[in-house]
Coordinates of C-alpha atoms in Angstrom, one line a residue:
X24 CA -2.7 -24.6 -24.1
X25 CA -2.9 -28.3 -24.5
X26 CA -1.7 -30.4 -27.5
X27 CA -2.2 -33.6 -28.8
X28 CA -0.4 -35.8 -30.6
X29 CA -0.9 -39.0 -32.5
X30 CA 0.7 -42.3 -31.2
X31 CA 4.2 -42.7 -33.8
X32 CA 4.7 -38.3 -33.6
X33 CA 8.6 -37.3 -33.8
X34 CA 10.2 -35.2 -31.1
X35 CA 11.2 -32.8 -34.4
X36 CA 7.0 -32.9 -35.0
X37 CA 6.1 -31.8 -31.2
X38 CA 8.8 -28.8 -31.7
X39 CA 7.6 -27.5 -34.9
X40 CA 3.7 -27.4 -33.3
X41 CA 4.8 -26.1 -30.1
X42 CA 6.5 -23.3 -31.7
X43 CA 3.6 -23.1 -34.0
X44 CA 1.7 -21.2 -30.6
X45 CA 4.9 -19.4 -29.4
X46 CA 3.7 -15.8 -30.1
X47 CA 0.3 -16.8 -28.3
X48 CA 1.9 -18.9 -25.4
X49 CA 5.6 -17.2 -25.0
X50 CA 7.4 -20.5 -24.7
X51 CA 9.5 -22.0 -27.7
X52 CA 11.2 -25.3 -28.2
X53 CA 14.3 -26.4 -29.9
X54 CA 15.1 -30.1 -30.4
X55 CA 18.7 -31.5 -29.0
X56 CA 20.2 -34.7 -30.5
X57 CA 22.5 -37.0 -28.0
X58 CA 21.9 -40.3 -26.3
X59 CA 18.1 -39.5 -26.4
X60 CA 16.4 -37.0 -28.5
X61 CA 14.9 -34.1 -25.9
X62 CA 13.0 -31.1 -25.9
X63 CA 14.0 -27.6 -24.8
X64 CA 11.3 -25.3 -23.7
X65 CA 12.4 -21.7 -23.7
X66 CA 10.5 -18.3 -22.7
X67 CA 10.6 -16.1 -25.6
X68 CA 10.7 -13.1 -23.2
X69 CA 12.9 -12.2 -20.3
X70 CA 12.9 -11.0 -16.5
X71 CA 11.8 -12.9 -13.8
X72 CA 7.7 -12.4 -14.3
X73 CA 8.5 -15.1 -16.8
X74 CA 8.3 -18.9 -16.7
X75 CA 7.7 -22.4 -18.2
X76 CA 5.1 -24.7 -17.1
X77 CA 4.8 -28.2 -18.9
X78 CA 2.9 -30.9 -18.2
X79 CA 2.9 -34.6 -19.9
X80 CA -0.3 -36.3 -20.0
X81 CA 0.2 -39.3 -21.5
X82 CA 4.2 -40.2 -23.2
X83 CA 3.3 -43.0 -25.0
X84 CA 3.5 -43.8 -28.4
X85 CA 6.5 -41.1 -28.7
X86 CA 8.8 -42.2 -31.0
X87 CA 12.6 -41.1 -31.0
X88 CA 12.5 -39.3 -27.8
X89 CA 14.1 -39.7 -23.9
X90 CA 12.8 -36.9 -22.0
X91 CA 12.7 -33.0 -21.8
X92 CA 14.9 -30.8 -21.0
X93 CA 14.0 -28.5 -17.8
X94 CA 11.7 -26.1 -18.9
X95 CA 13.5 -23.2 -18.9
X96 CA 12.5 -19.6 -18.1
X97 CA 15.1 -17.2 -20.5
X98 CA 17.3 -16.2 -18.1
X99 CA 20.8 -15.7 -17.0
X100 CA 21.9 -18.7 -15.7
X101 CA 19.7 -21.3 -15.3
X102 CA 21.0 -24.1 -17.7
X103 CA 19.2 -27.6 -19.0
X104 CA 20.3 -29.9 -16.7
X105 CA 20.0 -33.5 -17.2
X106 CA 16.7 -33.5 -18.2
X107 CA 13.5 -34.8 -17.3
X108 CA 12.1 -37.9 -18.9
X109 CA 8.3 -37.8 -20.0
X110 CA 6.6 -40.2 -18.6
X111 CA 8.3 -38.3 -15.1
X112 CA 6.6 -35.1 -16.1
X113 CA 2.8 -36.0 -15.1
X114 CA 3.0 -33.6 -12.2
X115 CA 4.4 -30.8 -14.2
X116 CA 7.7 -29.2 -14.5
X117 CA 8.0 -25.3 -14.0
X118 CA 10.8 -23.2 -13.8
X119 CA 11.1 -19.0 -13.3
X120 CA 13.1 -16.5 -14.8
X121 CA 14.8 -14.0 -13.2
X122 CA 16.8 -10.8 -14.1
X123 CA 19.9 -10.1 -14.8
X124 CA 22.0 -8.8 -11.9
X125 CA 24.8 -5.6 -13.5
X126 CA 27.0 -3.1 -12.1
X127 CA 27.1 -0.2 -14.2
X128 CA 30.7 2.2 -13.1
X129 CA 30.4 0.5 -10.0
X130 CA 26.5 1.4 -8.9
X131 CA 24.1 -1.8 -8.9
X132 CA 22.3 -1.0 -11.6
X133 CA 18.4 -1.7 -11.3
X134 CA 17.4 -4.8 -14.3
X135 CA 14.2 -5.5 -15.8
X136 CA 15.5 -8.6 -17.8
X137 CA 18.0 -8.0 -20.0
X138 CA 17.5 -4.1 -19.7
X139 CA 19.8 -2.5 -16.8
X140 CA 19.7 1.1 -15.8
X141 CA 21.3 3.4 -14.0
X142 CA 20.0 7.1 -12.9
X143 CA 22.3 9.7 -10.6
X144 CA 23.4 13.1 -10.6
X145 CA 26.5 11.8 -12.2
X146 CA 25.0 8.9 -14.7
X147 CA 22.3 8.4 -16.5
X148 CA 22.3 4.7 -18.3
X149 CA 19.5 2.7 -20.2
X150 CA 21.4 -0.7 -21.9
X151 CA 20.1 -3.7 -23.4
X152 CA 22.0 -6.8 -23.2
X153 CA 21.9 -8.7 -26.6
X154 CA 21.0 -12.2 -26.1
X155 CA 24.3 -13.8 -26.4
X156 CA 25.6 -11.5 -23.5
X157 CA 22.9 -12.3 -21.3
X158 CA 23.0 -16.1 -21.4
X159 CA 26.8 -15.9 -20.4
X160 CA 27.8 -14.3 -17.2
X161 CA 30.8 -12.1 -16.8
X162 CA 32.0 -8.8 -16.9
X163 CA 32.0 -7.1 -19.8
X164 CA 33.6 -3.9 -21.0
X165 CA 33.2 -3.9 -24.1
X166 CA 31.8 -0.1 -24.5
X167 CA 32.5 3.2 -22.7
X168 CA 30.0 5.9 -22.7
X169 CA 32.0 9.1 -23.2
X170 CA 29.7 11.8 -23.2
X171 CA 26.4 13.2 -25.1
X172 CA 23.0 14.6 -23.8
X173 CA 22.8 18.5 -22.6
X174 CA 24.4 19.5 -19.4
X175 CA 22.3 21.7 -16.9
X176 CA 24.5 24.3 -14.3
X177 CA 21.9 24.2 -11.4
X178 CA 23.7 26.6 -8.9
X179 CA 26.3 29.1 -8.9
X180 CA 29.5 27.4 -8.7
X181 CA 30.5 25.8 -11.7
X182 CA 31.3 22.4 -10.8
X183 CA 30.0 18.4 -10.8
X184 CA 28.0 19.0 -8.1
X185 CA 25.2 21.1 -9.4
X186 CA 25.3 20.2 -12.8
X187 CA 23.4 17.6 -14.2
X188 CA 23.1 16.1 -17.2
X189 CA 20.3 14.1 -19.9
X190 CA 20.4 12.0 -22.9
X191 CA 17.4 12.0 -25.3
X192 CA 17.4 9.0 -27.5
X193 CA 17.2 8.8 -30.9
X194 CA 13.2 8.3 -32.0
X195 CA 13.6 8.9 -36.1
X196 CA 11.5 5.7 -37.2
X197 CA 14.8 3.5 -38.0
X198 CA 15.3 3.8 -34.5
X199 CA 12.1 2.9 -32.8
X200 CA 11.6 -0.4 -32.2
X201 CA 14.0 -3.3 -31.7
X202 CA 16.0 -6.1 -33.4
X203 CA 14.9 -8.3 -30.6
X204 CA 11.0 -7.6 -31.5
X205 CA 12.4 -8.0 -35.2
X206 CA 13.0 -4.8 -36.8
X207 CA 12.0 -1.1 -36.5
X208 CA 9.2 1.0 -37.8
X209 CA 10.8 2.0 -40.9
X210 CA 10.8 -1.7 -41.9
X211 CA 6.6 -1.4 -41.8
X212 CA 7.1 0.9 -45.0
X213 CA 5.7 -0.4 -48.4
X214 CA 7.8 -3.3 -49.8
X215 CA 9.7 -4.0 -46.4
X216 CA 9.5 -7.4 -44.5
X217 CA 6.8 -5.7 -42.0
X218 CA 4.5 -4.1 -44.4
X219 CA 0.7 -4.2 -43.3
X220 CA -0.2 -5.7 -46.8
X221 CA 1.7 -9.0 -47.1
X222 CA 4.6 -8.4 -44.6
X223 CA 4.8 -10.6 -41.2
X224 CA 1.8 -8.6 -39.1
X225 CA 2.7 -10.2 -35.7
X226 CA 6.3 -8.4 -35.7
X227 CA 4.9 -5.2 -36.9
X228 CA 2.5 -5.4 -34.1
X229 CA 5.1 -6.0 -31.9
X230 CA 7.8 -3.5 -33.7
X231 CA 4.7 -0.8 -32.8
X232 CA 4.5 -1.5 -29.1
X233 CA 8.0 -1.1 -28.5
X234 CA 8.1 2.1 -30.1
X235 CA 5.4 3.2 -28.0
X236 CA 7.2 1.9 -24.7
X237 CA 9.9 3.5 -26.3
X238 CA 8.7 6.7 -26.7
X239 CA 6.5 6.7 -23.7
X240 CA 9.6 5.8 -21.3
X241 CA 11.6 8.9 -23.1
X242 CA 8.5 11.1 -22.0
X243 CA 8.8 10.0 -18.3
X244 CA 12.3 10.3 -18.3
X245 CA 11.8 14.1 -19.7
X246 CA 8.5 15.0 -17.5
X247 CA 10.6 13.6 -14.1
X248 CA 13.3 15.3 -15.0
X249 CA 11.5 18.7 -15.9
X250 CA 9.3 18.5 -12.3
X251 CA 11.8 16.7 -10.0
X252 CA 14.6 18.4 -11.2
X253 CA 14.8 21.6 -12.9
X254 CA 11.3 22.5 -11.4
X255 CA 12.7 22.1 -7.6
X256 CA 15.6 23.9 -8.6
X257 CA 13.8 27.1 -10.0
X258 CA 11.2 26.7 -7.2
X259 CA 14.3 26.8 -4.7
X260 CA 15.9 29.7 -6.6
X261 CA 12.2 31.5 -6.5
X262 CA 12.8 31.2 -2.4
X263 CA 16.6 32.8 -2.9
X264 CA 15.4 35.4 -4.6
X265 CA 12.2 36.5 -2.0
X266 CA 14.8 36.3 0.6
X267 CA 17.1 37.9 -0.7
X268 CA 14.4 40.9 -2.1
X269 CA 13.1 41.1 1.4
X270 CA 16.6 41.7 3.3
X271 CA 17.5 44.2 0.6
X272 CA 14.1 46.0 1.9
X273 CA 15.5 45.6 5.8
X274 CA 18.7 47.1 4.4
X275 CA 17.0 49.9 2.8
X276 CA 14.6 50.8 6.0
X277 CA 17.4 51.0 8.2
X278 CA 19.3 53.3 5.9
X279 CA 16.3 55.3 5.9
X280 CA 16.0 55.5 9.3
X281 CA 19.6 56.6 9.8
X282 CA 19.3 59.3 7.3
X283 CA 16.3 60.6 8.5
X284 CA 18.0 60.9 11.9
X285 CA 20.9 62.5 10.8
X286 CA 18.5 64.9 9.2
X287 CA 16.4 65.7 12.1
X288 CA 20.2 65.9 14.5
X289 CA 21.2 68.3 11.6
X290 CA 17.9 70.7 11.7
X291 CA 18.3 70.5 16.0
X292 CA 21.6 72.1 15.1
X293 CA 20.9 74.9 12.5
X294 CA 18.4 76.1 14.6
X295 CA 20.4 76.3 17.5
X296 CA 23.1 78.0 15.9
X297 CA 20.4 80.4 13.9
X298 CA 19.2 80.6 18.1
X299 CA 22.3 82.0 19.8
X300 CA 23.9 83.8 16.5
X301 CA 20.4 85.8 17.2
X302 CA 21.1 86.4 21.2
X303 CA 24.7 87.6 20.2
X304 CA 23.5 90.2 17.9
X305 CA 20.6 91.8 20.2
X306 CA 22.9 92.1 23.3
X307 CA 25.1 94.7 20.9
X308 CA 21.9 96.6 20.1
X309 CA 20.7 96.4 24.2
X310 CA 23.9 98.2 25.5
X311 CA 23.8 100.7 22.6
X312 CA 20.3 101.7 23.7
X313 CA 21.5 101.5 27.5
X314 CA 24.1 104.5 26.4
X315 CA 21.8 106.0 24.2

């Protein structure tokens, strides 16, 4: 987007019309008072798909003002500098973003912006820097995640390795949505500051896709979890139990096989008995009719 301005226009004038188009071009400026007045252009959104591009066609005629401060991509540590002056901006200044880098319980934690997450067997972590965190590097410790979500025993010993766990997050409409959008979708109720009716529309709209990302994100998390997880599990137990079925039926075939050798060794021998039990009795009767 290019502005113009009339010849005599304040630095404080070129801030308050640049911000004007913030929510259409995703760059705000702030004014900064010292030796020279100067303009700081700043991303409204984070990560490193962001950036500021400014270009200075013509400087003259502005009154009260030195320069501009490099155009700054919101990010972690990227910081003013000493500034540009305007009339050394004709070729453009532009400057990337980039996200934050976080180690979450000691596992580099993968970042979209100021969002860090972390996904094991052990840990599973979605945070969201506030701003003033993520414009000042450090470690921070400042909370502990001590437990919550549902635990799932995935095997047959009781232990960390086959149990997993997951967190659902809250998604009751005072939760949905995001301070850093500016507010949540209970605030687009009647008589709140995002009402459809007389409320701020371009919040709401934002409030709405959040929730949606929201909600949408929660989904995946479930659905992977469900198919990659708990599905390959039962699928694996499925194969346990059709191997195990089928050498209970080798056990049983054998057995049977035994016993119906036994059986036949047993008959062999009753008859043979019942055989000569027979010849022992007629040799009696032979020499009886011999004397006879």
């Amino acid at each position: 987007r290019e502005l113009s301005f009339a010849s005599g226009t304040r630095v404080t004038e070129i801030v308050a019309a640049i911000n004007t188009y913030k929510d259409v071009t995703g760059v705000s400026a702030t004014a900064s008072s010292g030796t020279n007045t100067r303009i700081r252009l700043t991303s409204t959104a984070w990560g490193k798909d962001q950036f500021v591009s400014v270009r200075v066609v013509n400087a003259g005629g502005i009154v009260g003002g030195g320069g501009i401060a490099n155009a700054t991509a919101t990010n972690m540590n990227t910081s003013a500098g000493s500034g540009t002056v305007f009339s050394s901006a004709s070729n453009g200044i532009r400057d990337i973003g980039q996200n934050m880098a976080a180690t979450i319980n000691g596992i580099a934690a993968t970042t979209d912006g100021r969002r860090a997450r972390v996904s094991t067997d052990f840990l599973d972590v979605d945070v969201t820097l506030d701003a003033t965190r993520s414009t000042t590097p450090g470690n921070y410790t400042a909370f502990y995640v001590t437990g919550g979500g549902a635990d799932f025993q995935l095997a047959g010993n009781v232990d960390i390795t086959s149990k997993a766990s997951l967190g659902i997050n809250d998604v009751s409409v005072r939760k949905l949505g995001s301070s850093e959008v500016g507010g949540f979708l209970s605030d687009l109720t009647a008589g709140k500051t995002l009402n459809i009716v007389d409320g701020n529309i371009t919040n709401a709209q934002k409030v709405v896709n959040s929730a949606i990302e929201q909600v949408s994100a929660m989904r995946g998390r479930l659905g992977a979890f469900q198919k990659n997880t708990i599905g390959a599990t039962i699928r694996s137990l499925g194969v346990a139990i059709e191997n195990t079925a089928a050498a209970q039926s080798v056990i049983r075939d054998a057995d049977f096989a035994a016993e119906t050798a036994q059986l036949t060794r047993n008959q062999i021998l009753t008859q043979a008995s019942t055989s000569i039990l027979s010849l022992a009795n007629n040799l009696p009767q032979g020499v009886l009719q011999l004397l006879g």
